[in-house]
Short mmCIF file of C-alpha atoms and ligand atoms in Angstrom, two decimals:
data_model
loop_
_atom_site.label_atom_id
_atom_site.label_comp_id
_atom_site.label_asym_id
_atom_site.label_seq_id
_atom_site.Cartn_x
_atom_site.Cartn_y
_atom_site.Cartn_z
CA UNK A 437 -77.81 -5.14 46.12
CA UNK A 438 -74.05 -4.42 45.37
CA UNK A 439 -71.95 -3.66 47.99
CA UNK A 440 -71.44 -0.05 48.60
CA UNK A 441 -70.02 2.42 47.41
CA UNK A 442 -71.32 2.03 44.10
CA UNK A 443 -72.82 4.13 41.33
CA UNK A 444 -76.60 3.40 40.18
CA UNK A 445 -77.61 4.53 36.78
CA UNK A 446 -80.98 4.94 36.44
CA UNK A 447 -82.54 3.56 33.11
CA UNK A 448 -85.83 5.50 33.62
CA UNK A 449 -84.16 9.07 34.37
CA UNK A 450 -81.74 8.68 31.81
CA UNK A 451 -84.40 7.86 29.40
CA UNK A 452 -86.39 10.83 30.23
CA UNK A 453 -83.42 13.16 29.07
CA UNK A 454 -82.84 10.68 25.82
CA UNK A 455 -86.45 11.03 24.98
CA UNK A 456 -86.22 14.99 24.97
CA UNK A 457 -83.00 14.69 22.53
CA UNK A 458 -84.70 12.43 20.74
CA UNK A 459 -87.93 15.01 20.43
CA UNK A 460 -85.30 17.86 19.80
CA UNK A 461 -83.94 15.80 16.68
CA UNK A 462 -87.50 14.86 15.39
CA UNK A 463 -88.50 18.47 15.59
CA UNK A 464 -85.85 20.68 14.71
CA UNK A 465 -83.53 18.04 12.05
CA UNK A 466 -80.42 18.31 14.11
CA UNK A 467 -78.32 15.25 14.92
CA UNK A 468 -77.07 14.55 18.33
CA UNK A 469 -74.23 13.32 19.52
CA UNK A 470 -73.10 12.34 23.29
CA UNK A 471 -70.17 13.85 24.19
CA UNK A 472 -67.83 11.20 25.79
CA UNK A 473 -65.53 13.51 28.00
CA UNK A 474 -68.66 14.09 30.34
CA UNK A 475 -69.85 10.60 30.22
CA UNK A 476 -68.77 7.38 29.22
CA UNK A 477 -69.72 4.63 31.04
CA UNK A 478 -70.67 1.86 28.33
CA UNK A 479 -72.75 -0.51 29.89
CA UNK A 480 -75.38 1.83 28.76
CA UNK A 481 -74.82 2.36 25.49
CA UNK A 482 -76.81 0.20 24.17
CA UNK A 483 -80.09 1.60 25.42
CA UNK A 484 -78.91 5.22 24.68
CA UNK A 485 -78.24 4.48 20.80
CA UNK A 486 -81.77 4.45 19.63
CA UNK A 487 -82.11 8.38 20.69
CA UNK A 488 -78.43 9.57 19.30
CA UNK A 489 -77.16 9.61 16.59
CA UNK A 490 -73.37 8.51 18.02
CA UNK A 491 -70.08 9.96 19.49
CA UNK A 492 -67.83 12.91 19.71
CA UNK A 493 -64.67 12.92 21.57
CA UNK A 494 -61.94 14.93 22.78
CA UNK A 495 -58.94 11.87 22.63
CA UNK A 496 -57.95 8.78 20.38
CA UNK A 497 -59.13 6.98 23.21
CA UNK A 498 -62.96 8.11 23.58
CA UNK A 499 -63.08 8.22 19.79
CA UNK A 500 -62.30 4.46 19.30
CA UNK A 501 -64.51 3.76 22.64
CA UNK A 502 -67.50 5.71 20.86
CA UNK A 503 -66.57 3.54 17.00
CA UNK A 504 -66.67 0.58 19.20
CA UNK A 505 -68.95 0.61 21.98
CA UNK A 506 -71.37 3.28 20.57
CA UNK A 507 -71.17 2.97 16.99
CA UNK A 508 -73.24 4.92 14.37
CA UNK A 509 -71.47 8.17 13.74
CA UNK A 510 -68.29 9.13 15.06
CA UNK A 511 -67.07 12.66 15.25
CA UNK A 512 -63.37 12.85 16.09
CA UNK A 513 -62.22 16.21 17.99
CA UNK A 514 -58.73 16.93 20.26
CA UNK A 515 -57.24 19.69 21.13
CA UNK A 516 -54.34 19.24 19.31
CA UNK A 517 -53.40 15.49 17.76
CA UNK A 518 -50.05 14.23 17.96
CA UNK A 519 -48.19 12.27 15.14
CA UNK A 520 -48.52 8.79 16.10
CA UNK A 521 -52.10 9.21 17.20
CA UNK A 522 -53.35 10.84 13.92
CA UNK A 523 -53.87 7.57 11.81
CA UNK A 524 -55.41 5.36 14.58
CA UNK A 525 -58.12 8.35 15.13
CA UNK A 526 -58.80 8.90 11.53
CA UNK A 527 -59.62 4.53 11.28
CA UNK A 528 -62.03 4.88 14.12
CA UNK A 529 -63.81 8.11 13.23
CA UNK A 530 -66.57 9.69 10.08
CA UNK A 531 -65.56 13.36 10.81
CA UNK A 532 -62.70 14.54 12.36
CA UNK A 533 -62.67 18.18 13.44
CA UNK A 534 -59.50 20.10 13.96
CA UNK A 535 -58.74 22.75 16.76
CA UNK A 536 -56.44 24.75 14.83
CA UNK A 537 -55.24 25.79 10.78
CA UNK A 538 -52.07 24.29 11.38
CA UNK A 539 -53.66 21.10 12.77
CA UNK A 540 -55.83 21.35 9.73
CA UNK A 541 -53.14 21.92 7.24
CA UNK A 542 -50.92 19.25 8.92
CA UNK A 543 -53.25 16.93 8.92
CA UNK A 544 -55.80 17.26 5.50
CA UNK A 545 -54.33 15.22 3.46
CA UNK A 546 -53.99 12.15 5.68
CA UNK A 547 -57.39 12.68 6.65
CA UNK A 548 -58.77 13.06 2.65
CA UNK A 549 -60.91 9.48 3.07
CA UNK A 550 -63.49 11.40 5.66
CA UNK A 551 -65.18 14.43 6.23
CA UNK A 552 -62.74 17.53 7.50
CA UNK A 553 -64.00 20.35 9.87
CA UNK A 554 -62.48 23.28 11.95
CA UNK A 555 -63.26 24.61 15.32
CA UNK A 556 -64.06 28.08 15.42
CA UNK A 557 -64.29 30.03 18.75
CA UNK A 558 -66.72 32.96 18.32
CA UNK A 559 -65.05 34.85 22.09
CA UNK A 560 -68.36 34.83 24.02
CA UNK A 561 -69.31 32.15 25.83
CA UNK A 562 -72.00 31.84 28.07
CA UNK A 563 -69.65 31.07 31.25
CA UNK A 564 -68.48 33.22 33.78
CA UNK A 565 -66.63 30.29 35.32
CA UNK A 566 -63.06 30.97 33.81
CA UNK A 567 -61.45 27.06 33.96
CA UNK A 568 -64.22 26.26 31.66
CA UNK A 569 -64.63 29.43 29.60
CA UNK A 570 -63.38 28.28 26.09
CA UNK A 571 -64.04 31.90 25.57
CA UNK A 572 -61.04 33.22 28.12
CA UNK A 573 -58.43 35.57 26.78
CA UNK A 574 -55.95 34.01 25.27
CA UNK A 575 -58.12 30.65 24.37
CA UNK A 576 -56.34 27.73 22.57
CA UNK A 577 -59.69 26.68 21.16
CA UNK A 578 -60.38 27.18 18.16
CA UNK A 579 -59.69 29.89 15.50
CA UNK A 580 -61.75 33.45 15.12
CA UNK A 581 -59.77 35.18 12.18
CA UNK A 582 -62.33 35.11 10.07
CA UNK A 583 -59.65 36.00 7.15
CA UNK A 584 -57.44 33.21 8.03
CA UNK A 585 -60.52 30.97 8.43
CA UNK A 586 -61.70 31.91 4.33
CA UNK A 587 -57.98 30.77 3.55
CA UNK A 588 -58.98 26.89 4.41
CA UNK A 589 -62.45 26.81 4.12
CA UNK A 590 -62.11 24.86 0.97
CA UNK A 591 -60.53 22.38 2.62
CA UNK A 592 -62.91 21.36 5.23
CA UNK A 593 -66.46 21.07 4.80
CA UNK A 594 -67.93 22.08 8.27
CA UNK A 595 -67.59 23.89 11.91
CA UNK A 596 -68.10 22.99 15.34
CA UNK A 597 -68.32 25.60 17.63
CA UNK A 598 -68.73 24.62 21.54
CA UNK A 599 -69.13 28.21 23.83
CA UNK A 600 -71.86 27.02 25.75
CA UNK A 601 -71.14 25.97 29.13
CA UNK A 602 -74.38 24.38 31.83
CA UNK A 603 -76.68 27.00 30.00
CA UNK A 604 -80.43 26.55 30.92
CA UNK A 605 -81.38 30.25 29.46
CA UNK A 606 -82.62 29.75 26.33
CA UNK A 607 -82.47 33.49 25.60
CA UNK A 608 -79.22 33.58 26.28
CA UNK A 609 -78.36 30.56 23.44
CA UNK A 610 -80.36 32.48 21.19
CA UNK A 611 -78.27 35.93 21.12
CA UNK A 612 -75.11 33.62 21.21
CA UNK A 613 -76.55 31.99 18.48
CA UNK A 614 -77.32 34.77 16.71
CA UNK A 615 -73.11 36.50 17.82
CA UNK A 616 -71.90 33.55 15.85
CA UNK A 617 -74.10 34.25 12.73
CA UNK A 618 -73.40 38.18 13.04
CA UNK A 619 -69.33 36.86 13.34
CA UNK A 620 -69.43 33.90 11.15
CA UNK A 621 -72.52 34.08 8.47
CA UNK A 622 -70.07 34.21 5.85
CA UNK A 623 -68.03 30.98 6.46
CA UNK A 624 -71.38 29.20 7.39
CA UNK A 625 -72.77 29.67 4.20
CA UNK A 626 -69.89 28.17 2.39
CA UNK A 627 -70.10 24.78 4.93
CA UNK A 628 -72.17 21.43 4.90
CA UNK A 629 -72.73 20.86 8.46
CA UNK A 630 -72.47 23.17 11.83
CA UNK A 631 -71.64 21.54 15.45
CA UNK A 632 -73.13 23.65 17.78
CA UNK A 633 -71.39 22.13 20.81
CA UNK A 634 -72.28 20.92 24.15
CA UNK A 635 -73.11 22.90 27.25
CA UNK A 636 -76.86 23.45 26.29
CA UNK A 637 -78.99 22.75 29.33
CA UNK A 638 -82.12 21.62 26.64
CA UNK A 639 -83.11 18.37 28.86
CA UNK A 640 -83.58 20.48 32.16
CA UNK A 641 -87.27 21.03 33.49
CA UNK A 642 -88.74 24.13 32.18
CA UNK A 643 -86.60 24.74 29.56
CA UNK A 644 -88.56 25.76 25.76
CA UNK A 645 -87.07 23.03 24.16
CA UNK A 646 -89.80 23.81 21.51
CA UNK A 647 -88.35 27.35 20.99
CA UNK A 648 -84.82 25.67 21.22
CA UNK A 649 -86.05 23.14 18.51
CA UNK A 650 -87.56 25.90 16.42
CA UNK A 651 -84.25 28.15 16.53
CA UNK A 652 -82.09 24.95 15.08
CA UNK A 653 -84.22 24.72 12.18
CA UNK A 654 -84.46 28.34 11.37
CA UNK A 655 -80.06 28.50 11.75
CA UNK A 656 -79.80 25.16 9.22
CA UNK A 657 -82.18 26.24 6.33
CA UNK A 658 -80.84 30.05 6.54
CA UNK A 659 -77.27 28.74 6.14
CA UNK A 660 -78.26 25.54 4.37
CA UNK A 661 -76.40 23.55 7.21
CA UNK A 662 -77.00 19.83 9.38
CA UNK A 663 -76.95 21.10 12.57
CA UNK A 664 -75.40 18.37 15.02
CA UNK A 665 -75.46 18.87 18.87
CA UNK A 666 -73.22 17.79 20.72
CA UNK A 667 -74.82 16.85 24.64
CA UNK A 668 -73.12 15.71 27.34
CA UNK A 669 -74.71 16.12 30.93
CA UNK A 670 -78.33 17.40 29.12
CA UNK A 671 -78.07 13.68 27.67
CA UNK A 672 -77.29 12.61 31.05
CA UNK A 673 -78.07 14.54 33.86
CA UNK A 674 -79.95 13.48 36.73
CA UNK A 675 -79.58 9.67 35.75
CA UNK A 676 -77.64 8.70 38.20
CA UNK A 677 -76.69 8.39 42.18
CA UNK A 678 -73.47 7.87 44.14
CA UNK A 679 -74.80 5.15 46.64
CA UNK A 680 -73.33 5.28 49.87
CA UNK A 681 -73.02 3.88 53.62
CA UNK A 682 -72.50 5.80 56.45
CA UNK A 683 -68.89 3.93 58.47
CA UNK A 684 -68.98 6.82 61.48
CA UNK A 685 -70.15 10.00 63.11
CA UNK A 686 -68.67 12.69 64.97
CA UNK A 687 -69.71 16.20 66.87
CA UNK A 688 -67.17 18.71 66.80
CA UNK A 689 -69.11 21.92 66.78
CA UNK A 690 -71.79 20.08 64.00
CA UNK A 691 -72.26 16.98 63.47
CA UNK A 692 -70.65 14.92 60.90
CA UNK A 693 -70.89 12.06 59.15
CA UNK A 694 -68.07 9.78 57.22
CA UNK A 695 -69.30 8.01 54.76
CA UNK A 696 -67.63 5.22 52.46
CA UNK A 697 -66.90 7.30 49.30
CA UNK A 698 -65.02 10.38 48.71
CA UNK A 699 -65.87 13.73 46.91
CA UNK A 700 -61.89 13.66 45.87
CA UNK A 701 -61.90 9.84 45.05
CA UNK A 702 -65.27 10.07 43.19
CA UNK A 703 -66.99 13.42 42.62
CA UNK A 704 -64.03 15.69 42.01
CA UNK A 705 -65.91 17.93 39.30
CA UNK A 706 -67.98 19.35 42.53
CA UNK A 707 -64.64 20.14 44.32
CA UNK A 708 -62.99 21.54 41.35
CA UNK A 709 -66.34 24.10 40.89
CA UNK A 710 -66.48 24.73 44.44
CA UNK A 711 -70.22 23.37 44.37
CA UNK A 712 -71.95 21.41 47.26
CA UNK A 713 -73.49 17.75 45.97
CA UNK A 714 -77.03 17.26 46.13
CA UNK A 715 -78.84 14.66 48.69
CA UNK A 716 -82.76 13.95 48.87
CA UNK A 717 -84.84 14.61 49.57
CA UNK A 718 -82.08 16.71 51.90
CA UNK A 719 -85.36 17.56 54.90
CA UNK A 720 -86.13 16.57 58.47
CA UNK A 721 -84.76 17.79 61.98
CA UNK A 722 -80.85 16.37 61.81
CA UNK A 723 -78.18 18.11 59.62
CA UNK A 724 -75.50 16.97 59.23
CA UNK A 725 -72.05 17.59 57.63
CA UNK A 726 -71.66 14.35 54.55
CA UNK A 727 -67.77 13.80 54.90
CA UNK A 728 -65.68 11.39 52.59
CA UNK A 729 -63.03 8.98 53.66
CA UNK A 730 -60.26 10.38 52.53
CA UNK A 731 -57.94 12.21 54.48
CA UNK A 732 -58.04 15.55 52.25
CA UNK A 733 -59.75 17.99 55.34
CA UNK A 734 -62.14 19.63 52.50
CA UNK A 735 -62.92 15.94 51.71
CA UNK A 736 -67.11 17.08 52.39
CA UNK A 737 -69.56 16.44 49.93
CA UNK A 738 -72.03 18.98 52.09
CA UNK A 739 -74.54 19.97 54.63
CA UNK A 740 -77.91 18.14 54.38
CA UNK A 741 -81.06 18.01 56.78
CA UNK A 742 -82.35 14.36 57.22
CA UNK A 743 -85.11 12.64 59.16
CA UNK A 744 -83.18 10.96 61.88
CA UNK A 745 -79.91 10.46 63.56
CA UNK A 746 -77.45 8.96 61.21
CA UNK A 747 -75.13 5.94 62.63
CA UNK A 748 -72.78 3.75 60.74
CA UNK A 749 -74.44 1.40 58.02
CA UNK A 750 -77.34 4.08 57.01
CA UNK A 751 -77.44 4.61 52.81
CA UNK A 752 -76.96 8.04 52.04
CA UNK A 753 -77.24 8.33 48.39
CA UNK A 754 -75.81 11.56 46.67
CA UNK A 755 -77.55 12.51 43.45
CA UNK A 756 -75.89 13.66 40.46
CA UNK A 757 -73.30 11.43 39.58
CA UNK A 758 -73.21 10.95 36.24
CA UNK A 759 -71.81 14.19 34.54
CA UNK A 760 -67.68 14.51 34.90
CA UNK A 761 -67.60 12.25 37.11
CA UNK A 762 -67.20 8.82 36.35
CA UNK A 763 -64.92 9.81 34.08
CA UNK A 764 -62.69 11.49 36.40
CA UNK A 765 -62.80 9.17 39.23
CA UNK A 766 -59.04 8.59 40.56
CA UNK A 767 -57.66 6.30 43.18
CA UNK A 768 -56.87 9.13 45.63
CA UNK A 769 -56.06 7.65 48.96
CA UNK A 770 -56.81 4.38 47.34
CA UNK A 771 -60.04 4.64 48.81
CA UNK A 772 -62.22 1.68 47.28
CA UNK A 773 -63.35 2.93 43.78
CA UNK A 774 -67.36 2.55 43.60
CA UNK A 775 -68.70 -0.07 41.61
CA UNK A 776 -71.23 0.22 38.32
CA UNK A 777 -74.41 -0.63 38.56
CA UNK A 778 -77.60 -0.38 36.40
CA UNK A 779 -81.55 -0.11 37.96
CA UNK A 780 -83.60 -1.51 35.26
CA UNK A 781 -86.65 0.05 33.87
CA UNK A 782 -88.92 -2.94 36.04
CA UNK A 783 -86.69 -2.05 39.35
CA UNK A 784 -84.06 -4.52 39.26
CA UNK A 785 -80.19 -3.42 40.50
CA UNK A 786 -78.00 -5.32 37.91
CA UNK A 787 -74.02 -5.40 39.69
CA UNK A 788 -71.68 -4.12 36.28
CA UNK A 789 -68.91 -3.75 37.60
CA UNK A 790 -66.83 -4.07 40.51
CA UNK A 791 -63.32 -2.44 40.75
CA UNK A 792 -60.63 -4.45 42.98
CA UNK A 793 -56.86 -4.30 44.33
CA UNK A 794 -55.80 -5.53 41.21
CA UNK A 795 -56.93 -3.00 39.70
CA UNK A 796 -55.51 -0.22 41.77
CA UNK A 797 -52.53 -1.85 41.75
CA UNK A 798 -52.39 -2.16 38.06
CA UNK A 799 -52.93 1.84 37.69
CA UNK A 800 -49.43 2.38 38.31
CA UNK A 801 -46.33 0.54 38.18
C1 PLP B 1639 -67.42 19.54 26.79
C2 PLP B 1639 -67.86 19.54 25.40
C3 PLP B 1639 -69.13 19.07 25.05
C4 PLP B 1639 -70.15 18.59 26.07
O1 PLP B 1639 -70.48 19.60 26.95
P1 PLP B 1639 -71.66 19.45 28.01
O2 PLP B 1639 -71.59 20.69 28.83
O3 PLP B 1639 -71.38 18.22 28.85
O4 PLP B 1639 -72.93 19.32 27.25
C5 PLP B 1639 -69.47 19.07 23.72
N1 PLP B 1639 -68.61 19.50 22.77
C6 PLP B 1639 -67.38 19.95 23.07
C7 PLP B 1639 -66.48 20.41 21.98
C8 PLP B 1639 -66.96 20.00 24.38
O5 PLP B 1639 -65.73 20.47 24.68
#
C-alpha cells in the first residue's frame, strides 16, 4: 500500500462507465471522445482506449497530451488560440474547432491540412450554476448569429456545441436537443459532423441510455451528421477515491477530524461548487466533521456518520475523486500532493506516482 494521501483509480468502476460509452457508440453510431480538462491522468489511458474513440481538449497542452498519450483521434478546441500556439496545436491534432469567426477566419488557412469546425452556443444550457453556464449573458463561447454563422460555413465542415452541464435528465437533453435543431437545423444540414459536448450524465445509474442512444441516431441520419460526444466525468465518474489517514481529532462543539489531505490542496472543484464530498458508506453512531490540513478555516471536506471513534492513523477514504480534480490539484499550503495509484482489475494497488519536494519546489521559481 502507498503511503497516504494518495488517489486510487479503480480499474473495475472506471470500466463500468467505459463499457456504457462503449454500448452508447455501438448502438447509436456516435464517436466518443474523453474530454481532458475533467480528467487526465494517463496512467490509464491505455485501458480506456479500447472504449473511445480519443481526445478533445481545451489547451495546446491537453491536445498534444491526448496525440501522445491517448492517441486515435484528436479534436483540438480553446477558447481562443494565441499566435505562437496555433501551429504546434494544429501538428498534434485531426480537427481543430474554433470558439469564434474571427478565430476561424484568422486561423483557416493555416489550419487547411485538417478538418475545420466552429463552436456554436445555442443560449440554453441545462445549468443553473452560473460559473459553469456557457449559456450566461454575455457568453464568450461560441457564436449564435445564425447569419454570421451561414457567412463561414463553407469554410468549416462541422459544429460542436457543449451546453450541457452534470445533466442526468434525459428529458431535459432531449428538448435541448431538439432547441438546437429548432435554432440551428439549417447550418446542420450543410455540416459533416456535430459535437454534442460534454456534461451528459449518460453513465449514471438509471439513466435511459437506450433512449439517449436512440435520440443520437435519429439527430445524425435527419441531418446526415457523425455525432461525436464529448464525456468527461460520465467517462469517469465514480472511478476513483481520495485515500486518506486521519493525523488528529478535536471537540469544539462537534467533533472533528484532520485528516492528511486537503479539500483546497486536492478537491477544490467541491469548494468552488459549494458541494460537500462523499464518504462510505458515511453510517454508524459517530459523526464527525472530515477537516483538511490546511490552514484555510473552510478547509472541511464534510460531515459523515461512521462506525466508531476516529483517532489518528484510521483511513478515511473520500469518494469521487476523479472528475476536476486531479487536474486542478495545487500546492496550497504545500501540503503533500497525493500520490497516483491504480487497483487492478484482480485487487492489486500498483504505486504510479509519487509527488516530492522537488517537485513543489520546481513549481515555482
Ligand atoms: C467541459 C467540457 C466537456 C466535458 O464536460 P463533462 O461535464 O466533464 O462531461 C466537453 N466538451 C467541452 C467543450 C467542454 O467544455
Amino acid at each position: 500500500m502507498p503511503q497516504t494521501p494518495y488517489y486510487l483509480i479503480d480499474k473495475a468502476s472506471l470500466r463500468q462507465n467505459l463499457e456504457k460509452v462503449a454500448y452508447v457508440r455501438e448502438r447509436s453510431g456516435a464517436k466518443a471522445l474523453l474530454a481532458l480538462k475533467c480528467f487526465a491522468t494517463w496512467c490509464v489511458f491505455d485501458f480506456m482506449r479500447d472504449y473511445l474513440d480519443g481526445t478533445t481538449s481545451s489547451s495546446l497542452n491537453e491536445v498534444r497530451l491526448g496525440h501522445e498519450r491517448f492517441g486515435k483521434e484528436t479534436h483540438a478546441y480553446s477558447v481562443a488560440y494565441a499566435d505562437y500556439e496555433i501551429d504546434e496545436v494544429i501538428s498534434h491534432a485531426d480537427k481543430i474547432i474554433f470558439n469564434s469567426i474571427n478565430q476561424l477566419k484568422r486561423f483557416a488557412d493555416k489550419a487547411d491540412g485538417i478538418v475545420r469546425g466552429l463552436r456554436l452556443n445555442p443560449q440554453v444550457s441545462s445549468s443553473s450554476f452560473d460559473l459553469a453556464d456557457p449559456a450566461r449573458p454575455f457568453s464568450r463561447l461560441g457564436e449564435w448569429d445564425v447569419a454570421e454563422v451561414e457567412k463561414v460555413v463553407d469554410r468549416i465542415s462541422g459544429f460542436m456545441i457543449h451546453n450541457n452541464c452534470e445533466n442526468a435528465d434525459f428529458d431535459l437533453f432531449d428538448r435541448l436537443l431538439a432547441d438546437i435543431e429548432q435554432k440551428f437545423g439549417s447550418l446542420l444540414e450543410q455540416v459533416e459532423w456535430v459535437s454534442l459536448g460534454g456534461g451528459i450524465h449518460f453513465t449514471g445509474e438509471g439513466y435511459p441510455i437506450d433512449r439517449f442512444a436512440d435520440r443520437l441516431k435519429t439527430f445524425a441520419g435527419k441531418y446526415g451528421v457523425q455525432v461525436y460526444l464529448e464525456p468527461g466525468e460520465a467517462a469517469i465518474t465514480n472511478s476513483t477515491t481520495l485515500e486518506t489517514t486521519v493525523l488528529d481529532t478535536l471537540f469544539n462543539g462537534k467533533n472533528l477530524a484532520i485528516v492528511d489531505a486537503s479539500i483546497e490542496a486536492h478537491m477544490l472543484d467541491l469548494l468552488i461548487y459549494r458541494e460537500s464530498a462523499r464518504v462510505a458508506p458515511d453510517q454508524g453512531e459517530h459523526p464527525y466533521m472530515i477537516c483538511g490540513k490546511s490552514c484555510l478555516a473552510g478547509d472541511i471536506f464534510g460531515e459523515f456518520r461512521f462506525s466508531n471513534e476516529l483517532k489518528p492513523g484510521d483511513r478515511v477514504s473520500i469518494q469521487d475523486a476523479a472528475g476536476y480534480t486531479m487536474v486542478k490539484k495545487n500546492w496550497f499550503n504545500g501540503v503533500k500532493m497525493p500520490a497516483i495509484a491504480m487497483k487492478e482489475l484482480d485487487g492489486t494497488i500498483v504505486p504510479v506516482r509519487e509527488f516530492n519536494y522537488q517537485d513543489y519546489e520546481q513549481s515555482l521559481s
